Short mmCIF file of C-alpha atoms in Angstrom, two decimals:
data_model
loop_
_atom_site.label_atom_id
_atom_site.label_comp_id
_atom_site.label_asym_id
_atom_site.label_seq_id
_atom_site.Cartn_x
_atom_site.Cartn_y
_atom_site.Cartn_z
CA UNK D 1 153.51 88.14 75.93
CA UNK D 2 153.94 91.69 74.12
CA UNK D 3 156.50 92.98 71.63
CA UNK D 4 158.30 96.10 72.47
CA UNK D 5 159.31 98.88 69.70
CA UNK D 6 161.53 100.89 70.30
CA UNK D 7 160.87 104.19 67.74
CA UNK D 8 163.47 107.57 68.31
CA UNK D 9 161.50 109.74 65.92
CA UNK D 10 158.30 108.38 64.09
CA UNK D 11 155.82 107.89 67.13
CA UNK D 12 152.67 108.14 64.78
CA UNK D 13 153.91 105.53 62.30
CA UNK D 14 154.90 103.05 65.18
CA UNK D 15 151.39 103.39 66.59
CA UNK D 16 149.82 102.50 63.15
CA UNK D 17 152.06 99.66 62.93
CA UNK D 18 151.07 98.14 66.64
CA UNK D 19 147.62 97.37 65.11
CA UNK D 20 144.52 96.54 67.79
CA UNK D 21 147.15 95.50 70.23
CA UNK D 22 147.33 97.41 73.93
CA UNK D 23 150.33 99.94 73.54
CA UNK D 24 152.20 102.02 76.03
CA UNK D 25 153.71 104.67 74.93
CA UNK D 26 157.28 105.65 77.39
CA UNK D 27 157.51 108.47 77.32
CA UNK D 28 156.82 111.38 75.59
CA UNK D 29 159.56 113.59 77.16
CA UNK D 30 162.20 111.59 75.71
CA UNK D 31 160.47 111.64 72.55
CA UNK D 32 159.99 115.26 72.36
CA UNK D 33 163.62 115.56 73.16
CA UNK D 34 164.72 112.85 70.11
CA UNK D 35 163.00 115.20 67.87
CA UNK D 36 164.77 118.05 69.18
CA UNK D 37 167.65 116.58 69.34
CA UNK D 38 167.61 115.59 65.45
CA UNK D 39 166.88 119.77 64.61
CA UNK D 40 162.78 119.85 64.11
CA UNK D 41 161.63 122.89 64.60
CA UNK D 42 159.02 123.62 67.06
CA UNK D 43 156.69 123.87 64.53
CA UNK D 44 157.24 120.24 63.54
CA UNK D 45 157.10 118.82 66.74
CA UNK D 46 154.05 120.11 67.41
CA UNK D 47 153.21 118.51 63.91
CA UNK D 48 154.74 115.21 64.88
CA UNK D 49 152.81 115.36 68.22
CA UNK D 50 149.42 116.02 65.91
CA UNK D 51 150.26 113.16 64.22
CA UNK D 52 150.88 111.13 67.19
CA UNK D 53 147.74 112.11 68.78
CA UNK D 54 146.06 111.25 65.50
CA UNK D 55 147.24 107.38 65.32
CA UNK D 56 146.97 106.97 68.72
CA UNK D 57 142.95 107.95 68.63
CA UNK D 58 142.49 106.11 65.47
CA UNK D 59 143.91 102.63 66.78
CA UNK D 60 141.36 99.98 67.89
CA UNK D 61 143.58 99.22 70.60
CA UNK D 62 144.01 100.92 73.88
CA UNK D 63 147.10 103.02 74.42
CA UNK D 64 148.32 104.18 77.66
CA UNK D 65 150.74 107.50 76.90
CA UNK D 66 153.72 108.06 79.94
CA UNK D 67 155.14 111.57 80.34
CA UNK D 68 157.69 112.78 83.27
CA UNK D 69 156.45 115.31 85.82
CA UNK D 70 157.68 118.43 84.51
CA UNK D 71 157.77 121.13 87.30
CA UNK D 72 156.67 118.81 90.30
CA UNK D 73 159.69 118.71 92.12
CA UNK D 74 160.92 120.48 94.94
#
């Protein structure tokens, strides 16, 4: 059984809140792209992603992160 979160914006805070369980994280291009979407700045989506990297090393757990293939196409 697992509980899925669904988080537009806050990707650090949802990590803290997961706790020791095993997280997957899908994906980070859509994420990025929430946060542009809502106006941050690059500067604060690199912040957010900081901050995201920083809960997700911190956690007990294991999380698994899921980008798209940017540039691998034809």
């Amino acid at each position: 059984m697992w509980a899925t979160i669904e988080e537009e914006l806050d990707l650090a805070g949802a990590l803290e809140r997961a706790g020791d369980s095993f997280v997957v994280v899908d994906c980070l291009t859509t994420w990025t792209g929430n946060l542009q979407f809502h106006g941050r700045t690059e500067t604060e989506v690199l912040a957010a992603a900081d901050a995201a990297i920083a809960a997700a090393t911190a956690r007990p757990g294991t999380t698994i992160v899921v980008s798209n293939e940017v540039g691998m196409g034809i």
